Short mmCIF file of C-alpha atoms and ligand atoms in Angstrom, two decimals:
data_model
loop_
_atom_site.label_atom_id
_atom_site.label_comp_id
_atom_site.label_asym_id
_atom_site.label_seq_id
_atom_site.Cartn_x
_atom_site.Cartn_y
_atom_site.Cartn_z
CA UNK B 1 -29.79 -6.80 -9.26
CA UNK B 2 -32.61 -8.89 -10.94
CA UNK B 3 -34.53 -10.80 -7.86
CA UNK B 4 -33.99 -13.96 -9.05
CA UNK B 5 -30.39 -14.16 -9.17
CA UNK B 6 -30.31 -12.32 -5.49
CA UNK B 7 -32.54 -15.54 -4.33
CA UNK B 8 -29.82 -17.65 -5.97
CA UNK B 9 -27.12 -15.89 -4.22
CA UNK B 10 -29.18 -16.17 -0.94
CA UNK B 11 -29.56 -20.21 -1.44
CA UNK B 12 -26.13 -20.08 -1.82
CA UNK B 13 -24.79 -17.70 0.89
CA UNK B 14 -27.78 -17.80 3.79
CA UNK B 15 -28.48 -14.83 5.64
CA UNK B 16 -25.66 -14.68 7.14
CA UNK B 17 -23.68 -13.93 3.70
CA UNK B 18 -26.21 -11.54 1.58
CA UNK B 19 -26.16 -7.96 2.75
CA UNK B 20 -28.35 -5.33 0.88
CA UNK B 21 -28.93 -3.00 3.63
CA UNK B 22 -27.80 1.17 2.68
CA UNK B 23 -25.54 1.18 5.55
CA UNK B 24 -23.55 -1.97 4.32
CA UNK B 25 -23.73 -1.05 0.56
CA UNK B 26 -22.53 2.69 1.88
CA UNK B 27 -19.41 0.36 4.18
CA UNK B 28 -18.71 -2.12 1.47
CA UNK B 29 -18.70 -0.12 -1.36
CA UNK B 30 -16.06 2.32 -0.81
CA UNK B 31 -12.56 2.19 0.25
CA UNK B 32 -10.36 4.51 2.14
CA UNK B 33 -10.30 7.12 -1.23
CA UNK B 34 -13.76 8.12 -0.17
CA UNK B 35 -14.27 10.21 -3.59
CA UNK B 36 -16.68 7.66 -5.01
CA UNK B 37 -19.77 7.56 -3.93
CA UNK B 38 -20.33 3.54 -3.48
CA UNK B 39 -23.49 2.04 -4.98
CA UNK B 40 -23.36 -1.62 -4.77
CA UNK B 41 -26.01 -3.92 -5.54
CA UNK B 42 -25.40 -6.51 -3.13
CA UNK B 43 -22.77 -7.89 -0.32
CA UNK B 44 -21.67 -11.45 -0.41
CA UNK B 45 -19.98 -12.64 2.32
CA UNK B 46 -18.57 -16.51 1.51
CA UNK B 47 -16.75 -18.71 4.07
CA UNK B 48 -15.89 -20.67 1.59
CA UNK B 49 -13.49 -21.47 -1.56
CA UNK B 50 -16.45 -23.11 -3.11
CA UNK B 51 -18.48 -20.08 -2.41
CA UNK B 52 -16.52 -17.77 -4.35
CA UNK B 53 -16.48 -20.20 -7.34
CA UNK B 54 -20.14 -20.24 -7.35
CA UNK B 55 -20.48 -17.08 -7.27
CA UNK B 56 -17.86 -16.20 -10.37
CA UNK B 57 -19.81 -18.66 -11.90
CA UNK B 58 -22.79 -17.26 -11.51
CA UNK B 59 -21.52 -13.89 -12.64
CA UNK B 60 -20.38 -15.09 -15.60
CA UNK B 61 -23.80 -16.99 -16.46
CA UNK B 62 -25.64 -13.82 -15.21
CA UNK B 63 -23.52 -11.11 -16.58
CA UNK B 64 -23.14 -9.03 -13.60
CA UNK B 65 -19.82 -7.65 -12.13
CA UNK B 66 -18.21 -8.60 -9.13
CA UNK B 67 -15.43 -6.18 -6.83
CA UNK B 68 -13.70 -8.28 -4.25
CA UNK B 69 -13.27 -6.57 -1.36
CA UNK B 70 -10.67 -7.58 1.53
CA UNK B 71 -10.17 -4.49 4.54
CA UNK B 72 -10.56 -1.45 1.98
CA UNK B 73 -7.83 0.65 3.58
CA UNK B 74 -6.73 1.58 -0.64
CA UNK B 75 -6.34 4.38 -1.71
CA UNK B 76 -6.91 4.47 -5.30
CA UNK B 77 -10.59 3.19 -5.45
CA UNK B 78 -9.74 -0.28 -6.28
CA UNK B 79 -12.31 -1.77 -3.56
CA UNK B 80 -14.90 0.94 -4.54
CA UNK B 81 -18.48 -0.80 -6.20
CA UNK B 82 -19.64 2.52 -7.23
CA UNK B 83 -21.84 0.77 -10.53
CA UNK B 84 -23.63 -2.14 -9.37
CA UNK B 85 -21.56 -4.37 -8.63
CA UNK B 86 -22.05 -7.07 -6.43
CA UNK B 87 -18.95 -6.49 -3.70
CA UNK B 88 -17.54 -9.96 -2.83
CA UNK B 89 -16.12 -10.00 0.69
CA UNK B 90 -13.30 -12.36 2.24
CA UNK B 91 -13.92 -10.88 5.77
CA UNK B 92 -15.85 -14.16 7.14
CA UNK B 93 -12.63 -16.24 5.36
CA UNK B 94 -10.17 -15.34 8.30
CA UNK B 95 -8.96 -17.96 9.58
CA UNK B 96 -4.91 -19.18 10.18
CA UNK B 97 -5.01 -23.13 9.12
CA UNK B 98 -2.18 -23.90 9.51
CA UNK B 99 1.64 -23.26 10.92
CA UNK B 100 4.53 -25.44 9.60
CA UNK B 101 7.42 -24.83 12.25
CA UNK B 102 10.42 -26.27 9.83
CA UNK B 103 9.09 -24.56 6.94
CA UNK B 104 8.65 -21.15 8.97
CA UNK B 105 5.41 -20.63 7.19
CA UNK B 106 2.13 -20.37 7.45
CA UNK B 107 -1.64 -21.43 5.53
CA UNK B 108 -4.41 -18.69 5.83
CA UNK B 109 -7.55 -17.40 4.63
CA UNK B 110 -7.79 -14.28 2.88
CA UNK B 111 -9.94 -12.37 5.22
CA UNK B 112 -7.14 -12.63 7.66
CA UNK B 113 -6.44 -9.38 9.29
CA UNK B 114 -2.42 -8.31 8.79
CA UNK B 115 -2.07 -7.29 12.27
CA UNK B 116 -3.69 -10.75 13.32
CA UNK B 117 -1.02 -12.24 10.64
CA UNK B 118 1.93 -10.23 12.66
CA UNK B 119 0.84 -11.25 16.27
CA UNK B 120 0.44 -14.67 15.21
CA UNK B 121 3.55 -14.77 13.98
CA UNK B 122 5.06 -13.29 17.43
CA UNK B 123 3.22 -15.92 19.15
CA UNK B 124 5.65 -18.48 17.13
CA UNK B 125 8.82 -16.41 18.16
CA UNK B 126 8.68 -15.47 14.52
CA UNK B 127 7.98 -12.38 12.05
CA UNK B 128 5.92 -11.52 9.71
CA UNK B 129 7.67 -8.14 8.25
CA UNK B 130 4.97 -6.10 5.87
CA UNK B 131 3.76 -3.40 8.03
CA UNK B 132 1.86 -0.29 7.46
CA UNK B 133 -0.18 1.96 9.77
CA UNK B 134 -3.33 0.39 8.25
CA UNK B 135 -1.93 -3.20 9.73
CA UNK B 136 -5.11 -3.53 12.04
CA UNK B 137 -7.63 -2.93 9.47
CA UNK B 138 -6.05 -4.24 5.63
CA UNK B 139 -6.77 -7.55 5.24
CA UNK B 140 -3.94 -10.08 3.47
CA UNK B 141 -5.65 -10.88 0.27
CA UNK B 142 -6.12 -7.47 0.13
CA UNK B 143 -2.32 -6.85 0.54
CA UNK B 144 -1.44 -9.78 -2.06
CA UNK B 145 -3.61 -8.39 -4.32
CA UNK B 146 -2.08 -5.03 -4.39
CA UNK B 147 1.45 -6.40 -3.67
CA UNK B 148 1.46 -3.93 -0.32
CA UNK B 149 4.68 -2.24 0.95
CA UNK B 150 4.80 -0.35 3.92
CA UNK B 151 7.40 0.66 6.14
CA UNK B 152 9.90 -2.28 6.17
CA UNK B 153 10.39 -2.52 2.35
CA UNK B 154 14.34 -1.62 2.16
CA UNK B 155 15.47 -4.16 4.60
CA UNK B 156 11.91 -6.98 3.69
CA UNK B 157 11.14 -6.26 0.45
CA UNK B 158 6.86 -5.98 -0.59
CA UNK B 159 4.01 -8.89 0.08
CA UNK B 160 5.61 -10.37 -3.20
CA UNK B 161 8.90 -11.43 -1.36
CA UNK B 162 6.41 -13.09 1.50
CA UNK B 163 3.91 -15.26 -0.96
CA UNK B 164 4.91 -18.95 -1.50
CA UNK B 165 1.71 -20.14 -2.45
CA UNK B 166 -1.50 -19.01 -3.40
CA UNK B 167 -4.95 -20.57 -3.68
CA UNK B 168 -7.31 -18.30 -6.42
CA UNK B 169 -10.41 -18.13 -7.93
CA UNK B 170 -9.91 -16.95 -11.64
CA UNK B 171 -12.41 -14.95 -13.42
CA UNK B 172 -13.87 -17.61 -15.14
CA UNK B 173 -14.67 -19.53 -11.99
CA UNK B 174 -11.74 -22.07 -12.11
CA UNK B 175 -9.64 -22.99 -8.86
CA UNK B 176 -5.81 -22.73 -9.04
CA UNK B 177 -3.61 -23.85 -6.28
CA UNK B 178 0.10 -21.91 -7.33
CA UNK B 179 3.08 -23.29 -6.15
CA UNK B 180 2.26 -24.98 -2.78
CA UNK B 181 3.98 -23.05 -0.36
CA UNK B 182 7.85 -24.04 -2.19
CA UNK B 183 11.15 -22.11 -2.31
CA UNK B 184 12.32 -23.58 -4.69
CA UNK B 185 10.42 -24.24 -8.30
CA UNK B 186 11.36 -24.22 -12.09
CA UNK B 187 8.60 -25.38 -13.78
CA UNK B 188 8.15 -22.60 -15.85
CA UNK B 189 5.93 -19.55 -15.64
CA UNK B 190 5.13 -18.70 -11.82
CA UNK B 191 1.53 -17.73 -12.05
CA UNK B 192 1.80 -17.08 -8.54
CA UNK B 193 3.33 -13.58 -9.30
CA UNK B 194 0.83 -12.82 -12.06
CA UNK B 195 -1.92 -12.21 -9.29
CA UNK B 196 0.31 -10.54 -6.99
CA UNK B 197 -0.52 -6.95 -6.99
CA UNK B 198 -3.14 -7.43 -9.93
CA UNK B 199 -6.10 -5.83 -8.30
CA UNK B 200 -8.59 -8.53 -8.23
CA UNK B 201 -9.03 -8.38 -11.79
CA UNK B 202 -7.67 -11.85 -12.58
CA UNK B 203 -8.91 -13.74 -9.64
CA UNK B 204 -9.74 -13.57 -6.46
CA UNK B 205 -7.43 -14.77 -3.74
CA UNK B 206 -9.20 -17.43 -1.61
CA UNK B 207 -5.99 -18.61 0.49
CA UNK B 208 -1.94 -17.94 0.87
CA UNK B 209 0.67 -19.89 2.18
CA UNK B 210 3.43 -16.83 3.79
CA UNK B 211 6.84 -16.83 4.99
CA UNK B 212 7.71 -15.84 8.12
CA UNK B 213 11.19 -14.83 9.34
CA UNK B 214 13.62 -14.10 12.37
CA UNK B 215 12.19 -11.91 14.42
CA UNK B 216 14.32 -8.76 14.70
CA UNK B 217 16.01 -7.56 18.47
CA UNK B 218 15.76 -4.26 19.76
CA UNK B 219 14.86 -2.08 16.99
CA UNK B 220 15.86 0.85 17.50
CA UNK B 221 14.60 4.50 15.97
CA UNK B 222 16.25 6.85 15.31
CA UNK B 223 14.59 10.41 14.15
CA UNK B 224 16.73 13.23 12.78
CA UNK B 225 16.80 16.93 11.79
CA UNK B 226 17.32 17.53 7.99
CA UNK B 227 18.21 21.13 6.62
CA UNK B 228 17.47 20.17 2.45
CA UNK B 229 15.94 17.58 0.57
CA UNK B 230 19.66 17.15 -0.78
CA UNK B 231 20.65 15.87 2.67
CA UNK B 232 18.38 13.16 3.01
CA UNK B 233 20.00 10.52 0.74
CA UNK B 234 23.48 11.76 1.76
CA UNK B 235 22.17 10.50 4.97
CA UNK B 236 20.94 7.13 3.60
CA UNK B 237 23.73 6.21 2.29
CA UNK B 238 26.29 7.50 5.14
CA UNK B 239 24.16 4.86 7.25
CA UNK B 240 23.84 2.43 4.59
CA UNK B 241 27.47 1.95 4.67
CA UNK B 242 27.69 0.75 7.84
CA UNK B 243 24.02 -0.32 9.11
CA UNK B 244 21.13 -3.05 7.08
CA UNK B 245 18.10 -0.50 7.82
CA UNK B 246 14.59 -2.12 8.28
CA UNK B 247 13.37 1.95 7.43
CA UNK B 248 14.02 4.74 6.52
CA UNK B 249 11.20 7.05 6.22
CA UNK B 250 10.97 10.86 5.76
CA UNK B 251 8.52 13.81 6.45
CA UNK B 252 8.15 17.52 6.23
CA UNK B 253 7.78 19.88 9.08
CA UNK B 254 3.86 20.73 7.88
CA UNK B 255 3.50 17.03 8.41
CA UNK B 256 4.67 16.58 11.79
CA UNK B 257 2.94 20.22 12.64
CA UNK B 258 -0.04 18.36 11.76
CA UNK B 259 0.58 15.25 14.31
CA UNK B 260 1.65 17.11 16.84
CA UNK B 261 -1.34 19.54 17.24
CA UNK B 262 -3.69 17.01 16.23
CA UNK B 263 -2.86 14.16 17.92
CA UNK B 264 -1.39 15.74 20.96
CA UNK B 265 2.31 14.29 20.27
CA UNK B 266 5.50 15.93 21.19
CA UNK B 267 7.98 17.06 19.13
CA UNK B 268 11.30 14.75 18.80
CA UNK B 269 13.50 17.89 20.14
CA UNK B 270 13.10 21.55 19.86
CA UNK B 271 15.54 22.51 17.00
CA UNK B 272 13.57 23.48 14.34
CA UNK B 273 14.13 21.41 10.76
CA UNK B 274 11.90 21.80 7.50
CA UNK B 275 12.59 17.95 7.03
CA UNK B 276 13.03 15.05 9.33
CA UNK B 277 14.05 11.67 8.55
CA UNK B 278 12.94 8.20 10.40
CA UNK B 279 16.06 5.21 10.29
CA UNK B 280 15.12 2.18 12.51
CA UNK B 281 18.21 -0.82 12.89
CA UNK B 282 18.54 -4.19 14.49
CA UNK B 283 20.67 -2.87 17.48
CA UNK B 284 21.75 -6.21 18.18
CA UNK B 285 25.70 -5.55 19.86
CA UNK B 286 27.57 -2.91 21.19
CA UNK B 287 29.34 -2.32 18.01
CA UNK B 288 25.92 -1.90 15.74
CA UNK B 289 24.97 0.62 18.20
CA UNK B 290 28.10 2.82 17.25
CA UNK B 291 27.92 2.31 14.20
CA UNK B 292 24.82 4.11 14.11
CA UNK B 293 26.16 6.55 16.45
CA UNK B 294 29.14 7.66 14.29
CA UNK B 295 26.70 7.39 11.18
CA UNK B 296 25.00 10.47 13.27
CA UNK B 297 28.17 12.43 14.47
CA UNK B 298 29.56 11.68 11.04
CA UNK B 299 25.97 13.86 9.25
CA UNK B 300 26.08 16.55 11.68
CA UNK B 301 29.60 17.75 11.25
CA UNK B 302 29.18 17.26 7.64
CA UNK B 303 26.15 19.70 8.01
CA UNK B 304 23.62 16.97 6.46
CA UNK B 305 21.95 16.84 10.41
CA UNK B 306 20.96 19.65 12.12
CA UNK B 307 19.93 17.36 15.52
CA UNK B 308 18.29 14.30 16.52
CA UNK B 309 17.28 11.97 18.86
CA UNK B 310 17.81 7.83 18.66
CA UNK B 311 14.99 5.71 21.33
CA UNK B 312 15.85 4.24 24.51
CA UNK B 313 13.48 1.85 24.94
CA UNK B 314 10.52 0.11 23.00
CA UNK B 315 8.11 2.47 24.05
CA UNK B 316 9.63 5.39 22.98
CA UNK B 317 10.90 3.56 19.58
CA UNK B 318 6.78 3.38 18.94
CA UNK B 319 6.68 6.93 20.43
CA UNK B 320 9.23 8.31 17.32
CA UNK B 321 7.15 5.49 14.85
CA UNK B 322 3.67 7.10 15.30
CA UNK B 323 5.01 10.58 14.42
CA UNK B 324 5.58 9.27 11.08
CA UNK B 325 2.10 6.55 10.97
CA UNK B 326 0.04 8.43 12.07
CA UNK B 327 0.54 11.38 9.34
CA UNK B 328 -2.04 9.59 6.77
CA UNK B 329 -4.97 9.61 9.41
CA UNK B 330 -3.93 12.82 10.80
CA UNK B 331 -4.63 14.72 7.30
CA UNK B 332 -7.15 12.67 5.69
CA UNK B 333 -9.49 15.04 7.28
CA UNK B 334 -8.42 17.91 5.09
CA UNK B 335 -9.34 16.38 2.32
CA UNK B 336 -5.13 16.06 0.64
CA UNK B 337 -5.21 15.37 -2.95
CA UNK B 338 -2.69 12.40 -3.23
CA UNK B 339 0.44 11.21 -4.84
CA UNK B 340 2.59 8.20 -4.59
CA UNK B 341 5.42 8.41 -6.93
CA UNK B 342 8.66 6.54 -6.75
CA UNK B 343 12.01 6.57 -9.33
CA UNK B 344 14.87 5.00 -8.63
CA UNK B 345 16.86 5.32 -5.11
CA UNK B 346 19.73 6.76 -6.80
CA UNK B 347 17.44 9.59 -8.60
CA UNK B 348 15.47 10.25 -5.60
CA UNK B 349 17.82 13.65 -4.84
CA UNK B 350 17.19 14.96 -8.69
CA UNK B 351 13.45 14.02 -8.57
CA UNK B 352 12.93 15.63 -5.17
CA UNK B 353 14.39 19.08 -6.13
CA UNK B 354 12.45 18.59 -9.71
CA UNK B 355 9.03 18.38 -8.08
CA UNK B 356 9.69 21.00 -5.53
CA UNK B 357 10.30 23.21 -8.49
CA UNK B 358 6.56 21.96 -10.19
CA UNK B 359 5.09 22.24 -6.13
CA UNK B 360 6.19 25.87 -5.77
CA UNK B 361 5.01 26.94 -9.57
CA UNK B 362 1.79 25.15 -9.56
CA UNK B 363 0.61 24.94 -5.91
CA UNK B 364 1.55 28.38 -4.81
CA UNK B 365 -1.98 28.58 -3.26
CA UNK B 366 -1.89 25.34 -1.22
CA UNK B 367 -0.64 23.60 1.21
CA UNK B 368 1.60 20.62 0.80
CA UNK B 369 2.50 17.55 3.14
CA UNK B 370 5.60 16.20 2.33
CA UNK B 371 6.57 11.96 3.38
CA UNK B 372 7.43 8.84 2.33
CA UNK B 373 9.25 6.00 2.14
CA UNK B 374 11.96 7.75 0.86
CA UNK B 375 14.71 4.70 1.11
CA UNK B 376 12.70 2.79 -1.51
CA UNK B 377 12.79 5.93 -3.64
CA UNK B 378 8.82 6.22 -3.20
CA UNK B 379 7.43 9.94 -2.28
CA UNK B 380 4.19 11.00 -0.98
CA UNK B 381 3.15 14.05 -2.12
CA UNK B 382 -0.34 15.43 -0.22
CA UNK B 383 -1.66 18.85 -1.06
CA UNK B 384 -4.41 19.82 1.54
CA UNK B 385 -7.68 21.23 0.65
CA UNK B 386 -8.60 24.93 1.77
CA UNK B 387 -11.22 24.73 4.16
CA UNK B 388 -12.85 27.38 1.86
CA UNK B 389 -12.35 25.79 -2.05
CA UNK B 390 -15.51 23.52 -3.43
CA UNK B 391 -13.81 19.73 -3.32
CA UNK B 392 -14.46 19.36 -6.86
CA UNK B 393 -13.17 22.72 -8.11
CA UNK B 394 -10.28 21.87 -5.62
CA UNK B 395 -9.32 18.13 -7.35
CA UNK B 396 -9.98 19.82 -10.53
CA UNK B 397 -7.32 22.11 -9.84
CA UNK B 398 -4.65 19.27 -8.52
CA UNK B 399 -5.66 17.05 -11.66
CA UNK B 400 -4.51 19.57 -13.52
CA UNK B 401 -0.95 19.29 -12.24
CA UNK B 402 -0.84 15.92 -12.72
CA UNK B 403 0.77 15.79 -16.29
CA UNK B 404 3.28 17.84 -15.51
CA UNK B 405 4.46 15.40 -12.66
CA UNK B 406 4.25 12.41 -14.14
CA UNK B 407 6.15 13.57 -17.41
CA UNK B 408 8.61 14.09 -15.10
CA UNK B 409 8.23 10.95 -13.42
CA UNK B 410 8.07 8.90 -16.70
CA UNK B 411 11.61 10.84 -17.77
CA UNK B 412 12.94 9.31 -14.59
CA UNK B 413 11.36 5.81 -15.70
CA UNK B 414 9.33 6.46 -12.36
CA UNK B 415 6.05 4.99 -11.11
CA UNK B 416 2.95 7.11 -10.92
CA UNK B 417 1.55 4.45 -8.51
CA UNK B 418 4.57 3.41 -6.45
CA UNK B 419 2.60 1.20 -3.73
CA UNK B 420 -1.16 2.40 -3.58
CA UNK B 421 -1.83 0.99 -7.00
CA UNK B 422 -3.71 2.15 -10.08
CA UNK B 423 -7.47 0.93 -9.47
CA UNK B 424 -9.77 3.89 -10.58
CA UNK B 425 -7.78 6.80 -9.47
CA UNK B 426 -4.70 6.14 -11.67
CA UNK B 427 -6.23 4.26 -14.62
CA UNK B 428 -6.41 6.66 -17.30
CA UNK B 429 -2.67 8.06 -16.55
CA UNK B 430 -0.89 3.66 -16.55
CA UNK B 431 0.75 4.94 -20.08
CA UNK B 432 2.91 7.03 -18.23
CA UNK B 433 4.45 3.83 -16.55
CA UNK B 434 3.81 0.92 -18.73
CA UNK B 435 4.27 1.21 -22.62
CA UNK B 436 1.44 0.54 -24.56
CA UNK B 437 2.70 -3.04 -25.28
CA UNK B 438 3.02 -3.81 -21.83
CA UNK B 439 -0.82 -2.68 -21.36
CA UNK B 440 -1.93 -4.46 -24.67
CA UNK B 441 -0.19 -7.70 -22.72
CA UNK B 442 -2.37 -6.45 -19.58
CA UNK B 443 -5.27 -6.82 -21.45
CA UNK B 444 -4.48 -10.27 -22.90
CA UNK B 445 -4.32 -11.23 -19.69
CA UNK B 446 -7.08 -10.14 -18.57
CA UNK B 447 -9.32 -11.47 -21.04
CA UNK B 448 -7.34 -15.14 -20.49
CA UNK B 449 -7.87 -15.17 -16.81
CA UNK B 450 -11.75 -13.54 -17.05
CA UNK B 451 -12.97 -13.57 -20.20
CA UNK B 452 -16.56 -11.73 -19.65
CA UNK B 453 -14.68 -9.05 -17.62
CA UNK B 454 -16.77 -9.87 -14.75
CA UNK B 455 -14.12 -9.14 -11.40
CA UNK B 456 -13.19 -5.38 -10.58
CA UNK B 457 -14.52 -4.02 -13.86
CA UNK B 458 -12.68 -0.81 -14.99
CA UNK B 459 -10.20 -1.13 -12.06
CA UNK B 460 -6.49 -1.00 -13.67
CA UNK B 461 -7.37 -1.09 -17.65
CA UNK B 462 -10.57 0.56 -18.88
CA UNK B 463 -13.23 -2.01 -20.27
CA UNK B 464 -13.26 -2.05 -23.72
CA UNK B 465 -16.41 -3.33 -24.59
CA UNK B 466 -15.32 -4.62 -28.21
CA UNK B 467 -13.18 -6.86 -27.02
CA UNK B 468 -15.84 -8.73 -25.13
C1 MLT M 501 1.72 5.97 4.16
O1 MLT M 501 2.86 5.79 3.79
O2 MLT M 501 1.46 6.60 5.21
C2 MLT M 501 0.61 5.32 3.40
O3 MLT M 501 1.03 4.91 2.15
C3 MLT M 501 -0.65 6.13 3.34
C4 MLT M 501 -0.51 7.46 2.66
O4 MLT M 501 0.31 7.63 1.77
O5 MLT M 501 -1.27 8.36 2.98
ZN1 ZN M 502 3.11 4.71 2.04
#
């Protein structure tokens, strides 16, 4: 970046907010995708709303790029400045300004760490109900601007169903305040839910206004055997009938295999099972508690359970939880080529057996981690590197796969992105999920909200440079 316009940014920011160091490009530049090697030109670190508007607005005069950057947990290289960028980071904007007790909500910076969001909340006797194991590291702009799920999605819904206002930066530098933390509002378009999940391409978030809710009693886990894919929605929806779920998660054997020996966890009983899924419930009365418990006799004489085990205590409900969170971590280190697919709840079964069938064909040679969040009809599909295979030669090979999956997913009306989002990793494949319409819209937007193309360039939609 020209020296004169990195003196600028230092007037603006002190030097306190300008980074340029390697080790802070190399930290700032990359999310958790870690397949793009980051090369930044610069770290801005506002504290400010004003700060970020001067420094749109000097992008815009200046003609450089801009990738805002909240806790870079992603994993589709939509926080990754890998081109020159100058990465703009909320982490210095984290503070809570404000609780409104009647209105159960609450006004906070961007940089605002989700756990911090969630204990806050507790401190309130309240809730705050995304949650994902990257909670103590994802920051909430970060999870507005990706529209983050998580675990709790079938009883909470995403971040979406949390936002009730939103404070944002646009592209071309101008400060929007969207719907001022109201329930109600018909007004006409809600611009609000235009930046949710958009990436930072429009805008970037400066502030939010969240709800908070009840906070649940004794949630309780319960983890169970499963002998077939085909089983695990029978099992949903045997519960379902009976029982709200706040989860209901899945994974393989080869995934636990992996916790267990890696991070020294015990099994949830001996009987062996090729699948196992997670259910958590408010077990609030006597009477929800056998519910759940004739839910269970109900799926093993029906032969959809092979065993399981439900938590006693709080302790061991986290116990049964990190067999499940902690899969991510646990196999990041052998390098997994990811997918995050979702169809319909109802098509899950069909789509399930359909890429098993595409799994067996195609990945004969590899290993693949099954989980997900299989009660929102989203899948995780992780194939694991060979210690032996060159990573490039190895993604090469798993690229290759990917038409035939998302074909399928598209003839489902599927997502190829079901929470991660599309960023760099998923750009090139978005007609397989949006019509070409919908992405000519995209782009209209785009170019409305930033018309130089100067936040998260090539993040989402490909720049197309005649349209500038
Ligand atoms: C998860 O569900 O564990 C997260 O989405 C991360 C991942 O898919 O690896
Ligand atoms: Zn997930």
């Amino acid at each position: 970046m020209n020296p004169e316009i990195l003196g600028r940014l230092h007037n603006l920011l002190g030097d306190q907010g300008l980074r340029t160091d390697p080790l802070s490009c190399q930290t700032y530049g990359r999310d958790w995708t870690k397949t793009y090697e980051p090369a930044p030109s610069a770290i801005a670190l506002p504290t400010s709303t004003a700060q970020v508007q001067a420094i749109i607005q000097l992008a815009n005069q200046n003609g450089f790029k801009l990738v805002p950057s909240g806790g870079r947990t992603g994993l589709s290289g939509g926080a990754v400045a890998a081109q020159g960028e100058l990465v703009v980071s909320l982490a210095r904007m984290n503070k809570i300004l404000a609780f409104h007790a009647q209105d159960r909500s609450l006004v906070c910076e961007a940089g605002v760490i989700t756990a911090q969001l969630q204990q806050f909340a507790e401190t309130k006797g309240l809730f705050y109900p995304v949650d994902f194991a990257s909670a103590g590291s994802s920051q909430i702009g970060g999870n507005i601007a990706t529209n983050a799920g998580g675990i709790k999605v079938i009883r909470y819904g995403l971040t979406r169903q949390q936002v009730l206002g939103l404070e944002i930066v646009t592209g071309k530098g101008e400060l929007l305040k969207l719907n001022h933390g109201l329930v109600k509002n018909a007004t006409g378009y809600d611009l609000r839910h235009l930046f949710i999940g958009s990436e930072g391409t429009l805008g970037i978030i400066t502030q939010a206004t969240l709800q908070l809710l009840r906070a649940p009693e004794n949630l309780t886990v319960l983890v169970l055997g499963v002998p077939e894919f085909a089983a695990l929605m029978q099992i949903l929806q045997r519960f379902q009938a009976n029982l709200d779920l706040t989860a209901f998660e899945f994974f393989s054997d080869r995934a636990l295999h992996y916790v267990v020996q890696d991070k020294g966890l015990a099994k949830p009983f001996v009987t062996p099972a090729p699948y196992y899924a997670l259910l958590e419930f408010e077990n609030d009365s006597a009477q929800r508690e056998q519910a759940a418990l004739q839910a269970f006799q109900d799926c093993i004489e029906q032969g959809f359970v092979l065993d399981g085990v439900m938590s006693q205590s709080q302790t061991q409900a986290k116990n049964l939880w990190r067999l499940r969170e902690m899969i991510s971590e646990t196999i990041a280190v052998y390098t997994p080529y990811k997918n995050d697919l979702s169809v319909r709840v109802s098509l899950v079964a069909e789509f399930l057996k359909a890429v098993d069938q595409i799994v067996t064909e195609r990945y004969a040679a590899f290993e693949v981690i099954w989980y997900g969040h299989i009660g929102d009809g989203n899948l995780h599909l992780n194939i694991l590197k060979p210690a032996t295979m060159d990573k490039a030669e190895f993604f090469e090979h798993c690229a290759a796969v990917n038409e035939q999956v998302f074909v399928l997913t598209q003839s489902l009306q599927g997502s190829i992105s079901a929470e991660h989002g599309v960023g760099l990793l998923k750009r090139d494949y978005l007609a397989y999920s949006r019509s070409a319409e919908e992405i000519a819209y995209m782009r209209a937007l785009k170019t409305l909200f930033d018309p130089h193309w100067v936040l998260n360039p090539n993040k989402l939609l490909s720049i197309d440079t005649s349209s500038l």
